[in-house]
CSV table of C-alpha atoms and ligand atoms in Angstrom, one decimal:
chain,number,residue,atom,x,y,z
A,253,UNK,CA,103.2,132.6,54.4
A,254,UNK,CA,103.6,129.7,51.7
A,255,UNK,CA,101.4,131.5,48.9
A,256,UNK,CA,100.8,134.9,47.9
A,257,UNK,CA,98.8,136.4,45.4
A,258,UNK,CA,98.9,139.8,44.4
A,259,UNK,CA,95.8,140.8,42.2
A,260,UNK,CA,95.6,137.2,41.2
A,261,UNK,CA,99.7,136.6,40.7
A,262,UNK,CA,102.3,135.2,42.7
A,263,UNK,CA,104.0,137.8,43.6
A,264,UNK,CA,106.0,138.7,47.2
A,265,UNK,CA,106.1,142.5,46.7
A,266,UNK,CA,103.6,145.6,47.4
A,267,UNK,CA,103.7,148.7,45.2
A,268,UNK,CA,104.7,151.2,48.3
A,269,UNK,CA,102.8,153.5,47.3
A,270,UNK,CA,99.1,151.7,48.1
A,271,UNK,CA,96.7,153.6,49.9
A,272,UNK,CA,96.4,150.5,52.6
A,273,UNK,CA,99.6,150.9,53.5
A,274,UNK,CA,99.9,154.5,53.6
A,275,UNK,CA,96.6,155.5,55.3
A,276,UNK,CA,95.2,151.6,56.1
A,277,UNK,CA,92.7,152.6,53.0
A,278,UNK,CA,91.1,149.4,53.0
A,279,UNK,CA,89.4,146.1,54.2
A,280,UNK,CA,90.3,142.6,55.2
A,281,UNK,CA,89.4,139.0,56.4
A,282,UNK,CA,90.6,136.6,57.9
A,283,UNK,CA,89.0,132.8,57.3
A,284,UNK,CA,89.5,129.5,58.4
A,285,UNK,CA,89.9,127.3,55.6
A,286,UNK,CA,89.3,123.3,55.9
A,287,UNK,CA,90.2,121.4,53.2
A,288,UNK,CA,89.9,124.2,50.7
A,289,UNK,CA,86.2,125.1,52.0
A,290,UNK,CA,86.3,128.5,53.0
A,291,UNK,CA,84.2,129.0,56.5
A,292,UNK,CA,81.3,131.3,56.3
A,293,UNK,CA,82.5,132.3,53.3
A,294,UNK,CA,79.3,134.3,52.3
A,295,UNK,CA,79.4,136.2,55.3
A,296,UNK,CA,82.9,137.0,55.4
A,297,UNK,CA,82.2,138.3,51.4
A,298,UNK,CA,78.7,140.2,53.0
A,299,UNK,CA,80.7,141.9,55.2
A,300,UNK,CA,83.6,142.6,52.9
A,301,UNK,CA,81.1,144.1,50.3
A,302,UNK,CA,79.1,145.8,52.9
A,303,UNK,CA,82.9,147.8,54.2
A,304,UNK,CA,83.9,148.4,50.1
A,305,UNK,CA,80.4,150.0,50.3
A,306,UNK,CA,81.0,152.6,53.1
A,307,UNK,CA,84.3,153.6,52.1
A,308,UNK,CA,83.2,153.8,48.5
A,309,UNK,CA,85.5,151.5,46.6
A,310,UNK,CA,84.8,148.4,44.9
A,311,UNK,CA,84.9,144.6,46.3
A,312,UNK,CA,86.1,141.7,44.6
A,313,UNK,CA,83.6,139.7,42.7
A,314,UNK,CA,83.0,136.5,45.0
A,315,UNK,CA,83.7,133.9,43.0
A,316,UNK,CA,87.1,135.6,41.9
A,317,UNK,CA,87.7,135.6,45.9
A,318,UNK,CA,86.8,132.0,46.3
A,319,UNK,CA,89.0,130.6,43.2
A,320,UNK,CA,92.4,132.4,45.0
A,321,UNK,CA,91.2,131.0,48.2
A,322,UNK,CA,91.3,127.9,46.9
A,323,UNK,CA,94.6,128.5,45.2
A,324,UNK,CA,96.2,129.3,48.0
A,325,UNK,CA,95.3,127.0,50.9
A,326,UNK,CA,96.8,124.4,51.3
A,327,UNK,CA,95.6,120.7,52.7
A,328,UNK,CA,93.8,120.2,55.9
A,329,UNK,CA,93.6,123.3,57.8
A,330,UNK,CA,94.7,127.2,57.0
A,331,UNK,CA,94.0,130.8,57.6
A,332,UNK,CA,93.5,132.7,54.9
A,333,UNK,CA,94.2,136.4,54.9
A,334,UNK,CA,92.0,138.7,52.4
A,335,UNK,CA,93.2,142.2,51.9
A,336,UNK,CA,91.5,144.5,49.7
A,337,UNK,CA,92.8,147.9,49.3
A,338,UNK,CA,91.9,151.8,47.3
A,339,UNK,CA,95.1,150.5,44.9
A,340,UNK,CA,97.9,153.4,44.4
A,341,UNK,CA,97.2,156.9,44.9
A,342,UNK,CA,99.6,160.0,44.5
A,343,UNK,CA,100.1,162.2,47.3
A,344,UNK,CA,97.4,163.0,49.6
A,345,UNK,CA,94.3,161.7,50.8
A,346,UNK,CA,92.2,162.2,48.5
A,347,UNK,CA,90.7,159.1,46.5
A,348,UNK,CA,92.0,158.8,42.8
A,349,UNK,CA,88.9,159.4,40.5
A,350,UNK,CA,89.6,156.2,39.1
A,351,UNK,CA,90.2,153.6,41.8
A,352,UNK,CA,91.6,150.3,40.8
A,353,UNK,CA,92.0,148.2,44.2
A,354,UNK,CA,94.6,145.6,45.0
A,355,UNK,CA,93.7,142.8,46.5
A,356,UNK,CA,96.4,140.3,48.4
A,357,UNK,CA,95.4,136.9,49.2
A,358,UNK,CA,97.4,134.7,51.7
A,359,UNK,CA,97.5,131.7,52.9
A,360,UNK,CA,99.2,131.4,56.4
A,361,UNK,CA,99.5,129.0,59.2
A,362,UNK,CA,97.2,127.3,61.5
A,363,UNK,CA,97.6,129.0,64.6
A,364,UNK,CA,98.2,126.1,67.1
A,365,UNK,CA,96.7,126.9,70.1
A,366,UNK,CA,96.5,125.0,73.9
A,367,UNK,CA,93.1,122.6,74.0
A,368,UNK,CA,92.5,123.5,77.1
A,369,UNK,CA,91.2,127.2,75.8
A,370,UNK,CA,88.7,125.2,74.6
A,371,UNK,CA,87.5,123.4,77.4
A,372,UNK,CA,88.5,124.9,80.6
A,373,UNK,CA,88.4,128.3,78.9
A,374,UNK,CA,91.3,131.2,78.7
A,375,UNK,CA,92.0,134.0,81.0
A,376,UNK,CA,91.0,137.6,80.0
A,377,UNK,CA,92.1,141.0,81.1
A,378,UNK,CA,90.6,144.5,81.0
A,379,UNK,CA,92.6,147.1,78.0
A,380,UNK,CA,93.6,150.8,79.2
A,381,UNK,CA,92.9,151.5,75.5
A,382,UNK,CA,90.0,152.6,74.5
A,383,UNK,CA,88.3,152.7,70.9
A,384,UNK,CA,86.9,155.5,69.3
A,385,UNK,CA,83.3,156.0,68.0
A,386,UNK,CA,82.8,156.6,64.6
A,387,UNK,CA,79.5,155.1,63.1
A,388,UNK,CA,81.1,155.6,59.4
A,389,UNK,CA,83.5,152.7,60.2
A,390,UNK,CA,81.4,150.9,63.0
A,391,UNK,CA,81.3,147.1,62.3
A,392,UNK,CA,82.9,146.8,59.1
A,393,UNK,CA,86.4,145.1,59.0
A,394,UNK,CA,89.3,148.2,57.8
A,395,UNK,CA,93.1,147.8,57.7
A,396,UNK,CA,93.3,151.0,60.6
A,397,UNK,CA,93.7,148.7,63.5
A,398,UNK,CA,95.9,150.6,65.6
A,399,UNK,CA,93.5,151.0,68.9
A,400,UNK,CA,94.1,147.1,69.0
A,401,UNK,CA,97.6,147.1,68.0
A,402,UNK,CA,97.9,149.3,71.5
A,403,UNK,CA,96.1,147.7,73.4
A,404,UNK,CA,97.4,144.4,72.4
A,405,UNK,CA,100.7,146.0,73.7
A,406,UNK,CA,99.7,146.1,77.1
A,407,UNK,CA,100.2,142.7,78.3
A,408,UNK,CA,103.1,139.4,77.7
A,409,UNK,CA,101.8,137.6,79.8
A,410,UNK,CA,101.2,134.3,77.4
A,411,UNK,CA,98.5,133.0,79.8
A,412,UNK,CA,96.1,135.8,79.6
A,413,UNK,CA,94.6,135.2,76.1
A,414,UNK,CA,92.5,137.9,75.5
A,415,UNK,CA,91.9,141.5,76.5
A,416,UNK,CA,88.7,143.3,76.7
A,417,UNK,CA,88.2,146.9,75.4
A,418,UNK,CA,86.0,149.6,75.9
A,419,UNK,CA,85.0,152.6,74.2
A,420,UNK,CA,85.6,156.3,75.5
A,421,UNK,CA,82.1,156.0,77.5
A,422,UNK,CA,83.0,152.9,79.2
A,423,UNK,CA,81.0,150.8,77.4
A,424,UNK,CA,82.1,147.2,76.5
A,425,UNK,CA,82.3,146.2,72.9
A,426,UNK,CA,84.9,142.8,72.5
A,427,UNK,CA,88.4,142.1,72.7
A,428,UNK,CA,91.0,143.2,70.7
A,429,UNK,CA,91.2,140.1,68.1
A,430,UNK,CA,87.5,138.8,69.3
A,431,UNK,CA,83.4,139.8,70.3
A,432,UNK,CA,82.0,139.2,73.3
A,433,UNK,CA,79.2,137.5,74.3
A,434,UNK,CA,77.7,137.5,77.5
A,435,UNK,CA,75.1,134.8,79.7
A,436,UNK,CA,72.8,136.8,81.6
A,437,UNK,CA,69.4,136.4,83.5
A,438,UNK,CA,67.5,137.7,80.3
A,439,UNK,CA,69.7,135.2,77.9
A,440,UNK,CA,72.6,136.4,75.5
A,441,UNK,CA,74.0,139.7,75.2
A,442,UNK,CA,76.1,141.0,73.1
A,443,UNK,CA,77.6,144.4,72.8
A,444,UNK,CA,75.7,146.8,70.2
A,445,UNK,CA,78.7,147.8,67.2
A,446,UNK,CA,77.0,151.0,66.2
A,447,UNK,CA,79.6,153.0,67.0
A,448,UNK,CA,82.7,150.8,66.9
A,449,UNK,CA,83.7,147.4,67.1
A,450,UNK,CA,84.3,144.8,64.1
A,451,UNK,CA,80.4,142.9,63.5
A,452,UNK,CA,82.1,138.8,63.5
A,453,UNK,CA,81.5,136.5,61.3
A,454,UNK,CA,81.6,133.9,64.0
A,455,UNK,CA,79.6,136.3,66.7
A,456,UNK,CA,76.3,135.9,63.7
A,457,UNK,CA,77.2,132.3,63.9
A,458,UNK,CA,76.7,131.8,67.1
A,459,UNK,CA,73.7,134.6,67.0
A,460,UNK,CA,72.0,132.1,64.3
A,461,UNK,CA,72.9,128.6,66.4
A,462,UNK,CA,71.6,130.4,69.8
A,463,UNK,CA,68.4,131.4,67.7
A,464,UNK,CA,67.8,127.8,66.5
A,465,UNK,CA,68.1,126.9,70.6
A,466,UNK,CA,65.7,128.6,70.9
A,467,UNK,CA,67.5,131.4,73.1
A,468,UNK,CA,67.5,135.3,72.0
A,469,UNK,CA,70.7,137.4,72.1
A,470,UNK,CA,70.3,140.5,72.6
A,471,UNK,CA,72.1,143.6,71.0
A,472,UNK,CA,72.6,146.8,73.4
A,473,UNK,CA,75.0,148.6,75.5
A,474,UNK,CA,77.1,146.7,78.2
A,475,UNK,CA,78.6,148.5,81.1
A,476,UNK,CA,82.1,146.9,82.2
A,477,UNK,CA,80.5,146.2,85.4
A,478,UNK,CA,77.8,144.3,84.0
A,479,UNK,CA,80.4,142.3,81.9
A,480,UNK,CA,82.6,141.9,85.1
A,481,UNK,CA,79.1,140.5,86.4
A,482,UNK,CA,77.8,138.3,84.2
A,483,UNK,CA,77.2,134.7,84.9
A,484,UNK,CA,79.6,133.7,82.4
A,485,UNK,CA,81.2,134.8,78.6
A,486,UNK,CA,82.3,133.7,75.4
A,487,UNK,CA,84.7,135.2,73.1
A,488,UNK,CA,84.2,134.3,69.3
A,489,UNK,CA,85.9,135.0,65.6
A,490,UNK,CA,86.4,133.4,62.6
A,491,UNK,CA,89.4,130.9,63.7
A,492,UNK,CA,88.6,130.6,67.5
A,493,UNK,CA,84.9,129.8,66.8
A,494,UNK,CA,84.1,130.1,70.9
A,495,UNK,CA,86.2,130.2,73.6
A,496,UNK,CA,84.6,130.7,77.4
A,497,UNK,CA,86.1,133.0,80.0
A,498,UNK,CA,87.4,131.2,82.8
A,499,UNK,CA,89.1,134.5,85.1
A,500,UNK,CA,88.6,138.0,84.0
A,501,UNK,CA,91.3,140.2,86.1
A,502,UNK,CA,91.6,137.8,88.4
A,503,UNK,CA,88.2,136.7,89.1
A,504,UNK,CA,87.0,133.1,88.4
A,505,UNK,CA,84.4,132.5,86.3
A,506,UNK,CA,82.4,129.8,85.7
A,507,UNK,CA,83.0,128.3,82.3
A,508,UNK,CA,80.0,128.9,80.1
A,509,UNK,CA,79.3,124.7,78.8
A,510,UNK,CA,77.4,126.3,75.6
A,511,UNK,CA,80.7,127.3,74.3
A,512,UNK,CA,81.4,123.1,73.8
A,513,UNK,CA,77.6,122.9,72.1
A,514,UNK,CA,78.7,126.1,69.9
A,515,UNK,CA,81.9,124.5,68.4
A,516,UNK,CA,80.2,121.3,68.1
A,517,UNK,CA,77.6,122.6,66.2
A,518,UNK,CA,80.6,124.6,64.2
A,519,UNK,CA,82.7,121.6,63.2
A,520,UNK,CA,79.5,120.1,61.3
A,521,UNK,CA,78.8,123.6,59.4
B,673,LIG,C1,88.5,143.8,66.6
B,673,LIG,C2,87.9,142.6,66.2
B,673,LIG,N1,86.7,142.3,66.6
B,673,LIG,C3,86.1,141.1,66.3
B,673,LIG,C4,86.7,140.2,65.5
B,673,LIG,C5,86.0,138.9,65.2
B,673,LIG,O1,85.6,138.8,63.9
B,673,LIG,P1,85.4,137.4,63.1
B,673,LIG,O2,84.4,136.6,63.9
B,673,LIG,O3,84.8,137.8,61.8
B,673,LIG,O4,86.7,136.7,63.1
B,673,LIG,C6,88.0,140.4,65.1
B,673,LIG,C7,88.7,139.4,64.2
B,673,LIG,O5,89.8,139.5,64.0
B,673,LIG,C8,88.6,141.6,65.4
B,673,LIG,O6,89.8,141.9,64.9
């Protein structure tokens, strides 16, 4: 981390007793920042406001956010991590009647990653753990990540990139750091996230560039066989933008090319 800023001040320390860390009472983002230009930065707000919103606490004001972006990135490329949280609370769960949230803003590395993920695409693995489904939390973006932190535990191997997760019906709905996207006969699919999942900024990206092709994506259910089946897929998020899936378990796939034509079209938004 070379900058940190604690409810606007440099700072290195959380009070212990926050909410976010106690019970992960809270939100965050993560955004790719060029040349202080925050990516998407809207949407990553939208969806931000939209998660303050269902756990009834308030979001930053936007252009507060975008000032301690700025402030924090530095040249040329960063991540920059957004965490919002319910502030202190005393014992218990209950919310204080007066919330006053904490919000941490961070600038961290570029995470340098192999071209070739890119262009020949990465290799992708099926997760044991499954994710919960709870509409109430369904799509937005809280700090309770622990379904991925276990199944991010299941593999080393540092050539399998990604792995996929299911819920406890054996539906598909992304990977543990990424959505899922998938070509079939009938276009784009792309799992529905009423029930769990993280909604992407990059997966509406690459929902809005596929409409402009003129090709629809839809949004439903998707059975692990009919992922395992597909003639190709894409994982997306906010750093990434799209990587295709070259083997999943052990099976080749074809590298979707309209993963190339997505980043393309990203590096000129
Ligand atoms: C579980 C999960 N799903 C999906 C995504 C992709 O979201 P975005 O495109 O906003 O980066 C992430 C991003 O970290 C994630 O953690």
């Amino acid at each position: 981390v070379s900058l940190l800023l604690v409810d606007g001040r440099e700072a290195g320390a959380i009070d212990p007793r926050d909410r976010g860390l106690a019970y992960g009472d809270g939100l965050f983002e993560t955004v790719a920042v060029v040349d202080g230009r925050a990516r998407f930065f809207d949407w990553h707000c939208e969806r931000l406001e939209s998660g303050a919103a269902r756990l009834r606490m308030p979001a930053p004001a936007r252009a507060l956010l975008g000032e301690e972006i700025q402030r924090v990135a530095p040249p040329g490329r960063s991540v920059v991590k957004v965490l919002v949280t319910r502030g202190n609370g005393a014992r218990g769960y209950r919310p204080p009647a007066e919330i006053q949230p904490r919000r941490v803003v961070a600038a961290l590395e570029w995470p340098e990653r192999d071209p070739s993920c890119w262009t020949r695409g990465v290799r992708v693995r099926w997760c044991r753990t499954r994710l919960g489904r709870n509409p109430a939390l369904a799509g937005i973006k809280h700090l309770n990540r622990l379904e991925q932190v276990l199944a991010r535990a299941e593999w080393r191997d540092e050539s399998i990139a990604e792995g996929l997760m299911m819920d406890d019906r054996g539906l598909v709905i992304g990977g543990t750091q990424t959505n899922l996207i998938l070509a079939t006969a009938e276009g784009f699919v792309t799992p529905s996230l009423v029930d769990c999942g993280v909604a992407g900024v990059m997966r509406r990206a690459f929902m809005g560039w596929a409409a402009e092709q003129g090709i629809p994506v839809g949004e439903r259910a998707v059975t692990a066989a009919e992922a395992a089946a597909a003639r190709g897929l894409l994982l997306t998020n906010a750093l990434i933008g799209s990587w295709p899936v070259r083997e999943l378990d052990a099976r080749d796939l074809e590298p979707l090319r309209c993963a190339a034509e997505f980043n393309a079209w990203l590096e000129r938004q």
